[in-house]
C-alpha positions as MATLAB code, in Angstrom:
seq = 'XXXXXXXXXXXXXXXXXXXXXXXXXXXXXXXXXXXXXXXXXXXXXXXXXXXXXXXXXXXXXXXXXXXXXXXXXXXXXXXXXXXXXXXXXXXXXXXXXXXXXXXXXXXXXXXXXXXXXXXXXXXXXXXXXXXXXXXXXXXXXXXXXXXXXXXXXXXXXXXXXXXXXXXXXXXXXXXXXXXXXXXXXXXXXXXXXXXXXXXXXXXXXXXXXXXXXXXXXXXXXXXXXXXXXXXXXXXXXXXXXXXXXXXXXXXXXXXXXXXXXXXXXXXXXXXXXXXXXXXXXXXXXXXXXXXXXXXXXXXXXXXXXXXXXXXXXXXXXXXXXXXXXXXXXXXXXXXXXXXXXXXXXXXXXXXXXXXXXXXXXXXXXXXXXXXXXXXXXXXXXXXXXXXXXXXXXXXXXXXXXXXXXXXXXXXXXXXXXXXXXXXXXXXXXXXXXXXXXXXXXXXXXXX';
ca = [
     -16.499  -47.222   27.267;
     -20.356  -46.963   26.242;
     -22.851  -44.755   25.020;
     -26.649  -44.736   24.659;
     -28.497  -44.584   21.789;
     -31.766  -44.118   22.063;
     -32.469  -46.870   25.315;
     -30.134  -49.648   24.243;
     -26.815  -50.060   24.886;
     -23.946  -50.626   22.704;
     -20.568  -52.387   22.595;
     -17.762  -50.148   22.371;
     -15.321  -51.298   19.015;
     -11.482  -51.856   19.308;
      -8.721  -51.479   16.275;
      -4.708  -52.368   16.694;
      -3.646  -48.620   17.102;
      -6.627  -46.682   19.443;
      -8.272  -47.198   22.567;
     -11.891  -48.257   22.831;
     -13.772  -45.867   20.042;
     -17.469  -44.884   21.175;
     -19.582  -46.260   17.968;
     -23.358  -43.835   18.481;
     -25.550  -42.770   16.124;
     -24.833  -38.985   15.748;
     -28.386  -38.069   15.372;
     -29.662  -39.677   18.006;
     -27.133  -38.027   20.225;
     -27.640  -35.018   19.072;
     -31.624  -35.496   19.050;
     -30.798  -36.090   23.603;
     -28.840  -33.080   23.664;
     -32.012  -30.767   22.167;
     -34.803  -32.587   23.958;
     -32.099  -31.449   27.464;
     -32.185  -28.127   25.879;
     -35.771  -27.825   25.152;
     -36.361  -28.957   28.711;
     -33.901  -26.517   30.333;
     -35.808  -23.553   28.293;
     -39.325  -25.177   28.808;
     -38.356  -24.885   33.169;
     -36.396  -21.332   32.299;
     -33.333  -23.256   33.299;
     -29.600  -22.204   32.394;
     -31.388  -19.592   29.951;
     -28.716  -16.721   29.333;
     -31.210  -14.470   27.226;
     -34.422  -13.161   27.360;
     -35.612  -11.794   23.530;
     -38.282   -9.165   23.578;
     -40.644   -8.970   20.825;
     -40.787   -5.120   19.860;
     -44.449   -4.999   18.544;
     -46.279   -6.329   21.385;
     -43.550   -6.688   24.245;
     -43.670  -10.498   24.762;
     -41.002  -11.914   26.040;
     -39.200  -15.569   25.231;
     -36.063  -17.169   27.343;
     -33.641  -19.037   25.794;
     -29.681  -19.819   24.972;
     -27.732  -18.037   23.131;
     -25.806  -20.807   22.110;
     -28.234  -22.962   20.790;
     -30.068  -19.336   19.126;
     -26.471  -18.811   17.462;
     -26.523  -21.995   15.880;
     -29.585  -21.736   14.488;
     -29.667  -17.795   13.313;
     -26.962  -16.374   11.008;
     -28.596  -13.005   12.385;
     -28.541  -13.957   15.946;
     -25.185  -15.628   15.980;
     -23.790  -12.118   14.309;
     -25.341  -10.563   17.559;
     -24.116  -12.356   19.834;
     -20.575  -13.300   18.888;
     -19.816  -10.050   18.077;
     -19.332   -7.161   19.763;
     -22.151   -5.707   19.299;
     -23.822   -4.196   22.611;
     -26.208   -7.107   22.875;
     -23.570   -9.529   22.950;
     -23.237   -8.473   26.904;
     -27.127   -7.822   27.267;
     -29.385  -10.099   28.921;
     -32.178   -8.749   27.374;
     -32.645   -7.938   23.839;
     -35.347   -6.032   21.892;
     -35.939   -7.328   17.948;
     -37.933   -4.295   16.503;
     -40.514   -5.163   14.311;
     -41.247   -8.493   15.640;
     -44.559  -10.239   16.544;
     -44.664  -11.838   19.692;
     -46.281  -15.393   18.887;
     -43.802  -15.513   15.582;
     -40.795  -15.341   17.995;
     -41.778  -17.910   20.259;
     -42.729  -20.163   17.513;
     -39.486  -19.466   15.477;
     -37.266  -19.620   18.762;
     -39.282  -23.539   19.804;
     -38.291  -24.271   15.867;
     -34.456  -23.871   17.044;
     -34.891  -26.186   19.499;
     -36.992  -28.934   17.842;
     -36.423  -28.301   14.259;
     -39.959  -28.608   13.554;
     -42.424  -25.893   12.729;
     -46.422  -25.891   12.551;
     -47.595  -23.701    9.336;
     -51.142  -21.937    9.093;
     -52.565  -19.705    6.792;
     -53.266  -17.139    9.124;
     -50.142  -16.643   10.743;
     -47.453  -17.931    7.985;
     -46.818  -14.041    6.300;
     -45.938  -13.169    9.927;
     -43.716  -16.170   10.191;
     -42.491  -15.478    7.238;
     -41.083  -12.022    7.521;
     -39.909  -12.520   11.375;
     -37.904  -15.835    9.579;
     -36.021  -13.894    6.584;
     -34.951  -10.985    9.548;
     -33.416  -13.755   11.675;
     -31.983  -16.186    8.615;
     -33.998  -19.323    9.387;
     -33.249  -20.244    6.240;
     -35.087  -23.316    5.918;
     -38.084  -21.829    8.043;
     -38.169  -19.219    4.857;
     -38.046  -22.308    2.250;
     -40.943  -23.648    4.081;
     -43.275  -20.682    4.300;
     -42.996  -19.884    0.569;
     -43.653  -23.742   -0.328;
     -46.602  -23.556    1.787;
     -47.858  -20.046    0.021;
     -47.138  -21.821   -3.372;
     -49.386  -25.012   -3.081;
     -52.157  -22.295   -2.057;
     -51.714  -19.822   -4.647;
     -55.029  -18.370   -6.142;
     -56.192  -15.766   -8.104;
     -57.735  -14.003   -5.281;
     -54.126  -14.195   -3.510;
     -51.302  -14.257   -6.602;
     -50.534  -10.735   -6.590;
     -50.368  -10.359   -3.079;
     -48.341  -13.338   -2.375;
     -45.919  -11.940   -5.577;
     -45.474   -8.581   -3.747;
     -44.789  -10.607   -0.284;
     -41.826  -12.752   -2.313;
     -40.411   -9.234   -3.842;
     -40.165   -7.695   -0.511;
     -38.511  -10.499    1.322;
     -36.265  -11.339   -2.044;
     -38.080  -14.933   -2.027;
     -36.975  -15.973   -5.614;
     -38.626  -19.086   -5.967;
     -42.112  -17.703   -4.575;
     -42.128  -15.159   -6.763;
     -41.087  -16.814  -10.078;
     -44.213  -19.214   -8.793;
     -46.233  -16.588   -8.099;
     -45.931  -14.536  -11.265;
     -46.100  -17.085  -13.484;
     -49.284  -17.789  -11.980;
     -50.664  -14.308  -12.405;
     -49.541  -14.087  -15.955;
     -51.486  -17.867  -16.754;
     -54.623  -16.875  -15.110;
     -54.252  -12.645  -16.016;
     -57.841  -12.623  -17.800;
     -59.479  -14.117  -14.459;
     -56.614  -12.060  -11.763;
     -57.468   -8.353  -13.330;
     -61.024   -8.980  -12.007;
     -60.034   -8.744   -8.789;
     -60.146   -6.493   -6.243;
     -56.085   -6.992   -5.601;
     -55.714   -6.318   -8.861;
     -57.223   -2.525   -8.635;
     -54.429   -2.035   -5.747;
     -51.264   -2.576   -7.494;
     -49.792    0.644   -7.873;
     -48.574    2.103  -11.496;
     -44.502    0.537  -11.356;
     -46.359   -3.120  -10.537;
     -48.808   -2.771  -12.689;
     -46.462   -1.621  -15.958;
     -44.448   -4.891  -15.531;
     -47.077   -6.882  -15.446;
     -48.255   -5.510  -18.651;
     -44.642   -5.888  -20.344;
     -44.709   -9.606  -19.712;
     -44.352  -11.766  -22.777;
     -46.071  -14.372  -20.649;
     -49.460  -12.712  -20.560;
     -52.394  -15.282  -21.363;
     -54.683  -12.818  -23.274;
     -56.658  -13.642  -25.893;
     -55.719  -10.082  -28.077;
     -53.928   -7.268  -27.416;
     -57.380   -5.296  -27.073;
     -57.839   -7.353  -23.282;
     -54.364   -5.586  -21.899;
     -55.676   -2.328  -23.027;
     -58.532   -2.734  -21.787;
     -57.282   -4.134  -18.721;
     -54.699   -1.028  -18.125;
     -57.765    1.207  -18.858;
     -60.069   -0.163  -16.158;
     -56.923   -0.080  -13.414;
     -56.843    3.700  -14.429;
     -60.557    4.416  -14.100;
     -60.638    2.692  -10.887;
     -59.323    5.857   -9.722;
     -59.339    8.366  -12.457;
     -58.064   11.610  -10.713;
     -55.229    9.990   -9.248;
     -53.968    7.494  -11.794;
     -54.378    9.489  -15.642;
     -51.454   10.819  -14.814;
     -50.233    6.720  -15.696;
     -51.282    6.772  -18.640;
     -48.093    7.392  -21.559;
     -46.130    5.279  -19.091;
     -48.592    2.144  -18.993;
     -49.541    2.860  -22.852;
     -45.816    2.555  -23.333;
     -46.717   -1.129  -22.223;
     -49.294   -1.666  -24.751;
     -48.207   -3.579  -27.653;
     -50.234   -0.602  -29.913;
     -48.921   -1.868  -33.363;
     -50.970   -5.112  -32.243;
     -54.095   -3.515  -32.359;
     -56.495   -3.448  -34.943;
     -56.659    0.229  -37.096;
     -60.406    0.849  -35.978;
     -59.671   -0.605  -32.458;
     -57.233    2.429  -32.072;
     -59.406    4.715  -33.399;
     -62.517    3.618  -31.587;
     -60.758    2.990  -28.079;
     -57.422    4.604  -28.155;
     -57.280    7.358  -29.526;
     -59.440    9.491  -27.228;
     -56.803    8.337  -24.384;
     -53.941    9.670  -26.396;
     -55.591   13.502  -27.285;
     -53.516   14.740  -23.569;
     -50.325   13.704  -23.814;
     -48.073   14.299  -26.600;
     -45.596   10.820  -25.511;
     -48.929    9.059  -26.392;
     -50.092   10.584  -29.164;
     -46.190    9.601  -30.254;
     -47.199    5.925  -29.428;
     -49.954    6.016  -31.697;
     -48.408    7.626  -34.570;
     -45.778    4.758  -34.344;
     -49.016    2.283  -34.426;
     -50.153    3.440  -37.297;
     -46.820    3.485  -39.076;
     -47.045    0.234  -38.445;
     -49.937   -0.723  -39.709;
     -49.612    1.842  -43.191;
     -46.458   -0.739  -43.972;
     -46.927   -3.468  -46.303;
     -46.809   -6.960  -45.014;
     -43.441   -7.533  -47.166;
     -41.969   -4.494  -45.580;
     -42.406   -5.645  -41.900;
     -40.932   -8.694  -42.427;
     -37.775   -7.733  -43.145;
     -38.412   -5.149  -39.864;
     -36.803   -6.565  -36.816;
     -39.512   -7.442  -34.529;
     -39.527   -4.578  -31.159;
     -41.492   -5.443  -27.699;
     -44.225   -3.764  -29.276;
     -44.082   -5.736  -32.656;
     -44.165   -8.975  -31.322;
     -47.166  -11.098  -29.853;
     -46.896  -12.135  -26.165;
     -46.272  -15.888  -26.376;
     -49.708  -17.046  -25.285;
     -51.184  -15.380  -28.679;
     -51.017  -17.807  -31.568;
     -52.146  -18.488  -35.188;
     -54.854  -20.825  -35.961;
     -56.682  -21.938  -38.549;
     -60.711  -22.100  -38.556;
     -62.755  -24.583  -40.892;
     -66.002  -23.294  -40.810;
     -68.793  -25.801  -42.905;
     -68.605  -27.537  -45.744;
     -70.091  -30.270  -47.547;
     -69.184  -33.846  -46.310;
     -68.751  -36.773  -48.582;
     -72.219  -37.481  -49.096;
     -72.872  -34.264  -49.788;
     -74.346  -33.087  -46.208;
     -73.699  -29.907  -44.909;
     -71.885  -29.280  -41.803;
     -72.620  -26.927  -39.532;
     -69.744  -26.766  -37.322;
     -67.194  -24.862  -36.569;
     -63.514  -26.500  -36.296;
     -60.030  -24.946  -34.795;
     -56.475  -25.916  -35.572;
     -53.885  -24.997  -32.844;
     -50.352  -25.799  -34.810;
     -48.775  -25.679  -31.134;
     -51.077  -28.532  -29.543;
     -51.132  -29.851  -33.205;
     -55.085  -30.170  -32.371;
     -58.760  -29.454  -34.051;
     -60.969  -28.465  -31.213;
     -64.868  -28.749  -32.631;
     -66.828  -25.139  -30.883;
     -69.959  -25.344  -29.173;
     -71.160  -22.363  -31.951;
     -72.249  -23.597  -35.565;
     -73.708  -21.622  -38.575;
     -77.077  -22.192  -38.598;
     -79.733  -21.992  -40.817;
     -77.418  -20.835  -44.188;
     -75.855  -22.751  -46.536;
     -73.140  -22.037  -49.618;
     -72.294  -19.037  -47.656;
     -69.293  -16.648  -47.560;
     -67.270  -15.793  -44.744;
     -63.829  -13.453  -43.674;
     -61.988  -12.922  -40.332;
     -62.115   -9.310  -39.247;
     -60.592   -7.746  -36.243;
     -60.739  -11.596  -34.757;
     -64.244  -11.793  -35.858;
     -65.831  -14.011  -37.932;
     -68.240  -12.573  -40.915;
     -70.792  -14.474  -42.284;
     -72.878  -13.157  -45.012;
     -74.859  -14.423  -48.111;
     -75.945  -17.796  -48.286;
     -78.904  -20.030  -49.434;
     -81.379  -21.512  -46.558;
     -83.209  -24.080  -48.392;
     -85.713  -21.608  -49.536;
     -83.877  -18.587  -51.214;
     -80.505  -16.651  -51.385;
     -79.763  -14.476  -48.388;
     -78.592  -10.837  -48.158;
     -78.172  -11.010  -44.355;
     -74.570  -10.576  -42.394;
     -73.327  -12.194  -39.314;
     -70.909  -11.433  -37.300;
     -68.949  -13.894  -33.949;
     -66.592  -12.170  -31.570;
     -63.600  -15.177  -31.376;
     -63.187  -13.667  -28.041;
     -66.542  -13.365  -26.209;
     -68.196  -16.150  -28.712;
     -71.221  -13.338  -28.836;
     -72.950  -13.438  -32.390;
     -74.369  -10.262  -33.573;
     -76.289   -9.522  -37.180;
     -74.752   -6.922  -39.553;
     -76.826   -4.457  -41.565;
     -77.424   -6.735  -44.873;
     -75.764   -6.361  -48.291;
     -77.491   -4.555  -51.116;
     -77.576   -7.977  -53.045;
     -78.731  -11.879  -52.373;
     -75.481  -13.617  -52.515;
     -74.516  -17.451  -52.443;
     -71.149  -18.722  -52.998;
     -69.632  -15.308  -52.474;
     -65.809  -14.509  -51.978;
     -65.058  -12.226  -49.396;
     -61.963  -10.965  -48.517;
     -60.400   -8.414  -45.944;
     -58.264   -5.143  -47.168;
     -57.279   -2.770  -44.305;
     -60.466   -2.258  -42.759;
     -62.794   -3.053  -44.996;
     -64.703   -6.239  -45.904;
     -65.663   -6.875  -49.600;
     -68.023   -9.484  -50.700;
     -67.085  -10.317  -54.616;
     -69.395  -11.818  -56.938;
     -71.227  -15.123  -56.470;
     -74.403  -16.804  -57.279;
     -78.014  -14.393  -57.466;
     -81.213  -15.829  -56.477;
     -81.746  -16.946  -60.118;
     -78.440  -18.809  -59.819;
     -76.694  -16.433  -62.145;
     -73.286  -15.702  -61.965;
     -72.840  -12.072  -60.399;
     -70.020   -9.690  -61.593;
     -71.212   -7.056  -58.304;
     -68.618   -5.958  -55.490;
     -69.703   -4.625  -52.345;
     -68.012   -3.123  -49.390;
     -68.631   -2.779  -45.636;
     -67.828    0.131  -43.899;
     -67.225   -0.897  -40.162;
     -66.985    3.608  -39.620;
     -70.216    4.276  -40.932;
     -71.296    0.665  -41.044;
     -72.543    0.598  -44.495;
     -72.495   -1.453  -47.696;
     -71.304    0.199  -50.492;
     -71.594   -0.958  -54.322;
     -67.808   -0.587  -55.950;
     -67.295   -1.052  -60.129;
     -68.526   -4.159  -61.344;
     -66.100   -7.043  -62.428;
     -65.524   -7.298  -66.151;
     -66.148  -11.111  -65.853;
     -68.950  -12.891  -62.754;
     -67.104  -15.219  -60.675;
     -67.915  -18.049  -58.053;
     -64.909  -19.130  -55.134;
     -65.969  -21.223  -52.377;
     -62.414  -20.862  -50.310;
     -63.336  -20.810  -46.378;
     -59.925  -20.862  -44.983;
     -58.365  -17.784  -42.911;
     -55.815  -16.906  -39.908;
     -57.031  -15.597  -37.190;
     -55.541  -15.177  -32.874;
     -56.658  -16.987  -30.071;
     -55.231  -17.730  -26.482;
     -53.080  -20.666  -26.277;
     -54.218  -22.012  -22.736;
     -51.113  -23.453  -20.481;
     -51.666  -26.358  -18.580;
     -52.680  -25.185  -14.421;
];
């Protein structure tokens, strides 16, 4: 007895208790019997089924056997007793044409060719007929090209063919690059269910609360008639308590004045915020009480005096998580001995000395947009000045005068009315150079 495998021939292999035992390589035989089959349905030969695409009409022969042992979906059909068991024609509804043929050629040769025009449609016609690894390959193929032009889309795809892996990939994606994704026009056509779990992710990359706010608010004005009626239930989404006190005055609270639920949201906020800091700690921390994960403390060194006794310029921040200092591009120019506060993740700068006299004047840098604005100026010249933040106000205490005298004088910005106010004088003039302070920032994944 022989066989073939592939074109040589090979000896047959005796033991003590059979008859000659054919010895071939299983795949090879099995690679001749689909190459017969593919012929016989290349030449319409010995075909016992004719599948009809329902979209277009296009028809593609083939066997049922070999289609059953391929399909889950089509060996259910055919086995069965189902009515196209008997039938030598069957319609698949909802079918493209070209996707059949391809997907029926991929039964016979195992092989499949993948483009990015015509892969959704393979996609879809692959989960209805359980070409299971047909499926595996399409959503590796969407995954190497996802994009933020294509994320949500290709997230919405994987939900509605249950493509687990694909849509893990793809939301994890969305949530990395969600500051770049909501600029997009895909972004504007999620409707309100997609869009409020997107916006309960703890995997958001935002640098502050304020950008998911802001982002929910620009989905809603996108189409204003249709979608304020959104709002409480994407608000609900909002980590409010995470907000800055004049943020939710300035921005939020104009949204809430229709709708009782959110006007209940931001009472909640600001019951928040009225606690002491020892009081919410011993609060268990809610989904709207704690930061997304992406949203970490830092600390920023801002100038200084190096060992020399040169002044530095820069601006240095500590990420505890990458246990890194990053030096910014931005620097404090042109001041010296100067005071400065972190305020509603900006950075104040006021007072100072610029070679030539003691300054009165007030910066302020947005840690999120890295714009640098001035501030109206304090009522006094102040070097070496301590500042500190209480609720929303911003208090420069004491320091040096332009005569270098001690000052005992308190002021107080007003970020409302945006004033400087005088307060009562300290009984005693005091000097604190202590440029240390928390502040938020986005903690960037790697791609």
């Amino acid at each position: 007895m022989s066989s073939v495998n592939g074109n040589q021939e090979e000896s047959p292999t005796r033991d003590s208790t059979a008859g000659a035992i054919l010895d071939s390589s299983v795949g090879s035989h099995a690679d001749t019997l689909l190459k017969r089959m593919q012929h016989f349905v290349d030449n319409q030969q010995l075909c016992d089924v004719v599948l009809i695409a329902g979209i277009d009409g296009k028809r593609v022969s083939a066997h049922r056997l070999v289609l059953s042992a391929s399909s889950e979906y089509l060996l259910a059909m055919f086995a069965g007793s189902l009515r196209e068991s008997k039938e030598h024609e069957v319609t698949l509804g909802e079918v493209h044409g070209d996707a059949l043929q391809l997907l029926v050629q991929h039964c016979y040769t195992g092989s499949i060719e993948l483009h990015e025009d015509t892969v959704k449609t393979l996609l879809a016609t692959a989960k209805m007929l359980q070409l299971t690894s047909v499926v595996t390959a399409c959503c590796n193929f969407l995954a190497r090209r996802l994009h933020t032009s294509n994320c949500l889309g290709f997230a919405f795809l994987a939900e509605q063919y249950s493509c687990t892996e694909l849509l893990r990939m793809a939301q994890a994606y969305t949530c990395r690059h969600f500051m770049k994704v909501w600029h997009d026009q895909q972004f504007f056509q999620l409707n309100a269910n997609q869009l409020g779990k997107l916006l309960s992710s703890d995997e958001l990359h935002v640098k502050t609360e304020e950008d998911v706010f802001h982002t929910m608010m620009s989905w809603v004005r996108h189409d204003a008639p249709t979608r304020e009626q959104y709002i409480p239930e994407l608000l609900a989404k909002v980590r409010l308590p995470l907000l800055q006190p004049l943020f939710l005055v300035d921005h939020v609270e104009n949204v809430c004045n229709a709708s009782n639920e959110c006007q209940q949201l931001l009472f909640e906020a600001f019951k928040w915020h009225s606690l002491p800091p020892e009081r919410r700690s011993l609060i268990a921390a809610t989904e709207l009480t704690k930061p997304r994960k992406h949203i970490c403390c830092g600390l920023l060194a801002v100038g200084g005096t190096e060992r020399h006794n040169s002044n530095v310029t820069t601006i240095e921040s500590y990420c505890p998580h990458l246990k890194k200092w990053t030096t910014w591009k931005q620097a404090i120019k042109n001041r010296i001995y100067y005071g400065a506060a972190i305020k509603n993740n900006k950075l104040i700068v006021l007072g100072g000395y610029n070679g030539r006299q003691v300054l009165n004047s007030v910066e302020s840098l947005d840690l999120n947009t890295m714009a640098c604005v001035p501030l109206n100026p304090m009522g006094t010249a102040r070097c070496n000045v301590s500042v500190a933040v209480l609720s929303v106000y911003l208090y420069a205490v004491g320091g040096n005068g332009d005569d270098g005298s001690i000052l005992r004088t308190v002021e107080r910005w007003n970020p409302i009315t945006r004033t400087w106010s005088y307060l009562s004088s300290m009984c005693t003039g005091r000097v604190l150079e202590l440029r240390c302070w928390a502040f938020t920032f986005m903690l960037l994944a790697d791609p």
